Amino acid sequence: MILTVTLNTALDLTYRVPALTPHASHRVTQVIERPGGKGLNVARVLAALGYETVATGFAGGATGATLRDQLAPTPVRDELVETAGPTRRTVAVVDTASGDTTQLNEPGPTVTADEWTAFRTRFTALLDGARAVALCGSLPPGIHVGAYAELVRLARTAGVPVLLDTSGEPLRRGIAARPDLVKPNAEELAQLTGAREPHRATRDARRRGARAVVSSLGPEGLLAATPEGVWRAAPPAAVKGNPTGAGDSAVAGLLSGLVDDTPWPDRLTRAVALSAATVLSPVAGEFDPTAYEELLTRVKVVEETP
């Protein structure tokens, strides 16, 4: 099975309005509610692709109960740890006239020391039998900034390949623990390395400890620096829609390629196609299966000089 970790889960709310105007009242034409947080988005995509998937992390309060109720009918196995504090909500407001999305993210509950200990115990037990693990998203209040580094080391000790997708100081400390793959976006990579040029930044990130680095370049696709080579992958054309969860779908594509041991160009093709198909989906954190299958044949992957 594939294990995903979401320490800061969320109940994702998507509001669709005819047009989003500052300082005005709006009539919402559609409301969609989904279990969210980066790792849960990854888990949902992996399950839709047919992979056995287990999700762990934290959930609490009435919002957490709603999240778990909505997760229950899905193929994703719920191994979330209960918190006293309530799970956060995120709100995506989609302007249907322009296709643009405005995102509002709450900070999340404060996790206690006992709750963190309970999670570490659950995580360590779940590593037994895991083919790969993804550590995704922000840290809720109360968890130390070296938490992902701690989890990377636990996964490596268990012999489980680990993908890290976070930002800021948690990324800086986590990458030093030598994960198999990190997937920052261009801004997160620049903050980590101080370099704005993508090739230089990915090389620097690898020197900091990651075995492979895949940087998201937004509409321009992905840049991968790996022990086997450097590749750039891009969709055939820019796609417009709701970008919520697109990066998480790319992570699912990379993670599935890792467990399948597919060549890097195929992993990147899968990741870019899933990401673009997620932008085209009307629901946050889901992908359009028809668009995905069509995009698989049209993603451009080019090997570049390191």
Short mmCIF file of C-alpha atoms in Angstrom, two decimals:
data_model
loop_
_atom_site.label_atom_id
_atom_site.label_comp_id
_atom_site.label_asym_id
_atom_site.label_seq_id
_atom_site.Cartn_x
_atom_site.Cartn_y
_atom_site.Cartn_z
CA MET A 1 0.00 0.00 0.00
CA ILE A 2 0.94 3.68 -0.35
CA LEU A 3 0.85 5.80 2.81
CA THR A 4 0.07 9.52 2.73
CA VAL A 5 0.55 11.88 5.68
CA THR A 6 -1.49 15.07 6.14
CA LEU A 7 -0.63 16.68 9.46
CA ASN A 8 -2.86 19.68 8.71
CA THR A 9 -5.99 18.14 7.16
CA ALA A 10 -8.82 20.41 6.05
CA LEU A 11 -12.43 20.37 5.01
CA ASP A 12 -12.26 21.93 1.53
CA LEU A 13 -15.18 24.14 0.53
CA THR A 14 -15.52 25.27 -3.08
CA TYR A 15 -17.88 28.18 -3.75
CA ARG A 16 -18.76 29.02 -7.34
CA VAL A 17 -19.95 32.57 -8.09
CA PRO A 18 -20.80 34.21 -11.44
CA ALA A 19 -18.12 36.85 -10.86
CA LEU A 20 -15.98 37.72 -7.83
CA THR A 21 -16.02 41.44 -7.07
CA PRO A 22 -14.18 42.99 -4.07
CA HIS A 23 -16.37 44.80 -1.50
CA ALA A 24 -19.57 43.25 -2.93
CA SER A 25 -22.12 40.66 -1.85
CA HIS A 26 -22.22 37.48 -3.91
CA ARG A 27 -24.82 34.83 -4.64
CA VAL A 28 -23.14 31.41 -4.52
CA THR A 29 -24.39 29.17 -7.32
CA GLN A 30 -22.76 25.94 -6.11
CA VAL A 31 -21.11 24.65 -2.92
CA ILE A 32 -18.89 21.54 -2.95
CA GLU A 33 -17.46 20.01 0.24
CA ARG A 34 -14.55 17.52 0.25
CA PRO A 35 -11.96 16.08 2.67
CA GLY A 36 -8.80 18.02 1.96
CA GLY A 37 -5.24 18.86 2.82
CA LYS A 38 -2.43 17.99 0.44
CA GLY A 39 -1.90 14.39 1.53
CA LEU A 40 -5.61 13.57 1.41
CA ASN A 41 -5.80 14.99 -2.11
CA VAL A 42 -2.84 12.78 -3.07
CA ALA A 43 -4.51 9.74 -1.48
CA ARG A 44 -7.78 10.34 -3.30
CA VAL A 45 -6.04 10.56 -6.68
CA LEU A 46 -3.96 7.44 -5.99
CA ALA A 47 -7.11 5.53 -5.02
CA ALA A 48 -8.84 6.69 -8.21
CA LEU A 49 -5.86 5.31 -10.15
CA GLY A 50 -6.38 1.94 -8.47
CA TYR A 51 -3.66 1.98 -5.79
CA GLU A 52 -4.30 0.73 -2.26
CA THR A 53 -3.94 3.89 -0.20
CA VAL A 54 -3.88 4.68 3.52
CA ALA A 55 -4.20 8.21 4.89
CA THR A 56 -2.89 9.29 8.27
CA GLY A 57 -2.44 12.62 10.03
CA PHE A 58 -4.80 14.50 12.33
CA ALA A 59 -8.52 15.26 12.45
CA GLY A 60 -10.62 16.71 15.26
CA GLY A 61 -13.80 18.46 16.33
CA ALA A 62 -17.02 18.74 14.33
CA THR A 63 -15.15 19.67 11.15
CA GLY A 64 -12.88 16.66 11.56
CA ALA A 65 -15.91 14.40 12.08
CA THR A 66 -17.45 15.72 8.84
CA LEU A 67 -14.18 15.14 7.02
CA ARG A 68 -13.98 11.53 8.23
CA ASP A 69 -17.64 10.89 7.40
CA GLN A 70 -16.96 12.01 3.84
CA LEU A 71 -13.75 9.99 3.63
CA ALA A 72 -15.47 6.78 4.80
CA PRO A 73 -17.23 5.87 1.50
CA THR A 74 -14.00 6.33 -0.52
CA PRO A 75 -11.39 3.63 -1.14
CA VAL A 76 -8.89 5.53 1.04
CA ARG A 77 -8.36 3.84 4.43
CA ASP A 78 -8.73 6.26 7.34
CA GLU A 79 -5.89 6.06 9.88
CA LEU A 80 -6.19 9.65 11.11
CA VAL A 81 -5.37 10.44 14.75
CA GLU A 82 -7.96 12.36 16.79
CA THR A 83 -7.14 15.85 18.10
CA ALA A 84 -8.99 17.89 20.70
CA GLY A 85 -8.78 20.98 18.48
CA PRO A 86 -11.05 21.29 15.42
CA THR A 87 -9.81 20.56 11.91
CA ARG A 88 -9.44 23.68 9.77
CA ARG A 89 -11.45 24.66 6.71
CA THR A 90 -10.21 25.98 3.38
CA VAL A 91 -12.40 27.98 1.04
CA ALA A 92 -11.87 28.22 -2.72
CA VAL A 93 -14.02 30.87 -4.43
CA VAL A 94 -14.25 30.18 -8.15
CA ASP A 95 -15.13 33.08 -10.46
CA THR A 96 -16.99 31.25 -13.23
CA ALA A 97 -16.73 34.22 -15.61
CA SER A 98 -12.92 34.33 -15.56
CA GLY A 99 -12.11 30.83 -14.27
CA ASP A 100 -9.89 32.35 -11.57
CA THR A 101 -9.86 31.00 -8.00
CA THR A 102 -9.34 32.84 -4.70
CA GLN A 103 -8.15 30.62 -1.82
CA LEU A 104 -8.66 31.19 1.93
CA ASN A 105 -6.82 28.83 4.32
CA GLU A 106 -7.36 28.56 8.08
CA PRO A 107 -4.30 27.76 10.24
CA GLY A 108 -5.39 24.43 11.77
CA PRO A 109 -5.68 23.13 15.37
CA THR A 110 -2.92 23.23 17.96
CA VAL A 111 -1.55 19.69 18.29
CA THR A 112 -0.49 18.65 21.80
CA ALA A 113 2.63 16.67 22.71
CA ASP A 114 0.51 13.61 23.55
CA GLU A 115 -1.28 13.82 20.19
CA TRP A 116 2.06 14.03 18.36
CA THR A 117 3.33 10.97 20.26
CA ALA A 118 0.16 9.07 19.33
CA PHE A 119 0.67 10.01 15.69
CA ARG A 120 4.33 8.90 15.66
CA THR A 121 3.27 5.54 17.07
CA ARG A 122 0.57 5.16 14.39
CA PHE A 123 2.95 6.28 11.61
CA THR A 124 5.69 3.84 12.64
CA ALA A 125 3.21 0.95 12.69
CA LEU A 126 1.84 1.89 9.24
CA LEU A 127 5.32 1.90 7.70
CA ASP A 128 5.26 -1.88 8.00
CA GLY A 129 3.85 -2.93 4.64
CA ALA A 130 4.06 0.51 2.99
CA ARG A 131 5.62 0.61 -0.49
CA ALA A 132 6.12 4.39 -0.30
CA VAL A 133 5.11 7.33 1.87
CA ALA A 134 4.25 10.93 1.02
CA LEU A 135 4.67 13.67 3.65
CA CYS A 136 2.55 16.59 2.51
CA GLY A 137 1.56 20.11 3.42
CA SER A 138 1.91 22.62 6.20
CA LEU A 139 2.43 21.91 9.88
CA PRO A 140 -0.42 22.78 12.26
CA PRO A 141 0.39 24.87 15.35
CA GLY A 142 2.06 22.93 18.14
CA ILE A 143 4.22 20.66 15.94
CA HIS A 144 7.95 21.42 15.85
CA VAL A 145 9.49 22.54 12.55
CA GLY A 146 11.71 19.45 12.41
CA ALA A 147 8.70 17.11 12.35
CA TYR A 148 9.08 16.13 8.70
CA ALA A 149 12.80 15.48 9.16
CA GLU A 150 11.88 13.15 12.02
CA LEU A 151 9.34 11.31 9.84
CA VAL A 152 11.76 11.06 6.90
CA ARG A 153 14.31 9.39 9.18
CA LEU A 154 11.69 6.94 10.50
CA ALA A 155 10.71 6.02 6.92
CA ARG A 156 14.33 5.58 5.85
CA THR A 157 15.02 3.37 8.88
CA ALA A 158 12.05 1.22 7.82
CA GLY A 159 13.36 1.05 4.25
CA VAL A 160 10.34 2.87 2.80
CA PRO A 161 10.91 5.41 -0.02
CA VAL A 162 9.68 8.85 1.02
CA LEU A 163 8.43 11.88 -0.92
CA LEU A 164 8.38 15.27 0.84
CA ASP A 165 6.09 18.10 -0.31
CA THR A 166 6.19 21.07 2.03
CA SER A 167 7.79 24.52 2.22
CA GLY A 168 9.79 26.92 4.35
CA GLU A 169 11.75 25.74 7.38
CA PRO A 170 10.02 22.31 7.48
CA LEU A 171 11.31 21.73 3.91
CA ARG A 172 14.79 23.01 4.79
CA ARG A 173 15.08 20.63 7.74
CA GLY A 174 13.27 17.78 6.02
CA ILE A 175 15.52 17.79 2.95
CA ALA A 176 18.59 17.43 5.18
CA ALA A 177 17.17 14.08 6.35
CA ARG A 178 17.66 12.81 2.76
CA PRO A 179 14.20 12.03 1.35
CA ASP A 180 14.04 10.14 -1.93
CA LEU A 181 12.13 12.95 -3.64
CA VAL A 182 11.02 16.50 -2.90
CA LYS A 183 8.45 18.42 -4.97
CA PRO A 184 8.58 22.15 -4.26
CA ASN A 185 7.11 24.77 -6.56
CA ALA A 186 9.40 27.41 -8.07
CA GLU A 187 8.84 29.94 -5.25
CA GLU A 188 9.39 27.34 -2.50
CA LEU A 189 12.56 26.21 -4.26
CA ALA A 190 13.82 29.79 -4.52
CA GLN A 191 13.18 30.35 -0.81
CA LEU A 192 15.08 27.16 -0.01
CA THR A 193 18.12 27.76 -2.21
CA GLY A 194 18.19 31.50 -2.89
CA ALA A 195 18.35 30.74 -6.63
CA ARG A 196 15.66 31.82 -9.09
CA GLU A 197 17.06 29.97 -12.11
CA PRO A 198 15.28 26.58 -12.07
CA HIS A 199 18.24 24.36 -13.06
CA ARG A 200 20.56 25.94 -10.52
CA ALA A 201 17.88 25.77 -7.81
CA THR A 202 17.12 22.07 -8.39
CA ARG A 203 20.84 21.20 -8.39
CA ASP A 204 21.30 23.09 -5.12
CA ALA A 205 18.31 21.32 -3.55
CA ARG A 206 19.80 17.93 -4.46
CA ARG A 207 23.10 18.93 -2.84
CA ARG A 208 21.15 19.70 0.35
CA GLY A 209 20.12 16.06 0.65
CA ALA A 210 17.27 15.06 -1.68
CA ARG A 211 17.98 12.14 -3.99
CA ALA A 212 15.72 13.69 -6.65
CA VAL A 213 14.00 17.08 -6.98
CA VAL A 214 10.93 17.78 -9.10
CA SER A 215 10.05 21.46 -9.25
CA SER A 216 6.62 22.66 -10.31
CA LEU A 217 6.90 25.53 -12.79
CA GLY A 218 3.18 26.30 -12.95
CA PRO A 219 1.78 26.37 -16.51
CA GLU A 220 5.24 25.42 -17.81
CA GLY A 221 5.05 21.98 -16.19
CA LEU A 222 7.75 20.20 -14.19
CA LEU A 223 11.55 20.20 -14.04
CA ALA A 224 13.13 17.03 -12.62
CA ALA A 225 16.74 16.70 -11.46
CA THR A 226 17.47 13.05 -10.68
CA PRO A 227 20.46 10.67 -10.45
CA GLU A 228 19.43 9.34 -13.89
CA GLY A 229 19.22 12.72 -15.64
CA VAL A 230 17.39 16.02 -15.97
CA TRP A 231 14.01 16.34 -17.72
CA ARG A 232 11.45 19.04 -18.35
CA ALA A 233 7.81 18.02 -18.89
CA ALA A 234 4.96 20.31 -19.94
CA PRO A 235 1.33 20.08 -21.02
CA PRO A 236 0.65 20.60 -24.74
CA ALA A 237 -1.01 23.96 -23.99
CA ALA A 238 -1.86 26.13 -21.02
CA VAL A 239 -4.97 24.95 -19.17
CA LYS A 240 -7.38 27.23 -17.34
CA GLY A 241 -9.64 26.29 -14.45
CA ASN A 242 -9.46 25.58 -10.71
CA PRO A 243 -5.82 24.88 -9.77
CA THR A 244 -6.70 23.62 -6.28
CA GLY A 245 -5.09 20.21 -5.82
CA ALA A 246 -3.20 20.27 -9.14
CA GLY A 247 0.16 20.02 -7.38
CA ASP A 248 -1.16 17.19 -5.23
CA SER A 249 -2.22 15.29 -8.34
CA ALA A 250 1.32 15.72 -9.67
CA VAL A 251 2.62 14.22 -6.41
CA ALA A 252 0.26 11.25 -6.88
CA GLY A 253 1.64 10.73 -10.37
CA LEU A 254 5.23 10.85 -9.15
CA LEU A 255 4.51 8.55 -6.22
CA SER A 256 2.72 5.98 -8.37
CA GLY A 257 5.64 6.02 -10.78
CA LEU A 258 8.02 5.49 -7.88
CA VAL A 259 6.23 2.36 -6.62
CA ASP A 260 5.84 1.07 -10.20
CA ASP A 261 9.55 1.75 -10.85
CA THR A 262 8.76 3.40 -14.19
CA PRO A 263 11.37 5.47 -16.07
CA TRP A 264 11.48 9.15 -15.15
CA PRO A 265 9.98 10.42 -18.44
CA ASP A 266 6.92 8.21 -17.85
CA ARG A 267 6.60 9.39 -14.24
CA LEU A 268 6.70 13.01 -15.37
CA THR A 269 4.19 12.40 -18.15
CA ARG A 270 1.79 10.89 -15.64
CA ALA A 271 2.34 13.73 -13.16
CA VAL A 272 1.80 16.53 -15.69
CA ALA A 273 -1.26 14.86 -17.21
CA LEU A 274 -2.85 14.38 -13.78
CA SER A 275 -2.05 17.95 -12.76
CA ALA A 276 -3.58 19.45 -15.91
CA ALA A 277 -6.63 17.15 -15.67
CA THR A 278 -7.15 18.40 -12.10
CA VAL A 279 -7.16 22.03 -13.23
CA LEU A 280 -9.86 21.07 -15.74
CA SER A 281 -12.03 19.38 -13.09
CA PRO A 282 -14.85 21.43 -11.52
CA VAL A 283 -14.19 19.86 -8.09
CA ALA A 284 -11.13 20.73 -5.99
CA GLY A 285 -8.73 17.81 -5.55
CA GLU A 286 -10.20 15.60 -8.28
CA PHE A 287 -9.11 15.01 -11.87
CA ASP A 288 -11.05 14.66 -15.11
CA PRO A 289 -10.40 11.02 -16.21
CA THR A 290 -11.16 11.68 -19.88
CA ALA A 291 -8.83 14.68 -20.00
CA TYR A 292 -6.16 12.65 -18.17
CA GLU A 293 -6.20 9.82 -20.71
CA GLU A 294 -6.06 12.29 -23.58
CA LEU A 295 -3.25 14.32 -22.02
CA LEU A 296 -1.11 11.23 -21.45
CA THR A 297 -0.50 11.09 -25.20
CA ARG A 298 0.28 14.80 -25.56
CA VAL A 299 2.56 15.75 -22.64
CA LYS A 300 5.97 16.89 -23.90
CA VAL A 301 9.03 15.50 -22.09
CA VAL A 302 12.51 16.70 -23.06
CA GLU A 303 15.83 15.54 -21.61
CA GLU A 304 18.06 18.48 -20.77
CA THR A 305 21.75 18.97 -20.13
CA PRO A 306 22.43 19.00 -16.36
#
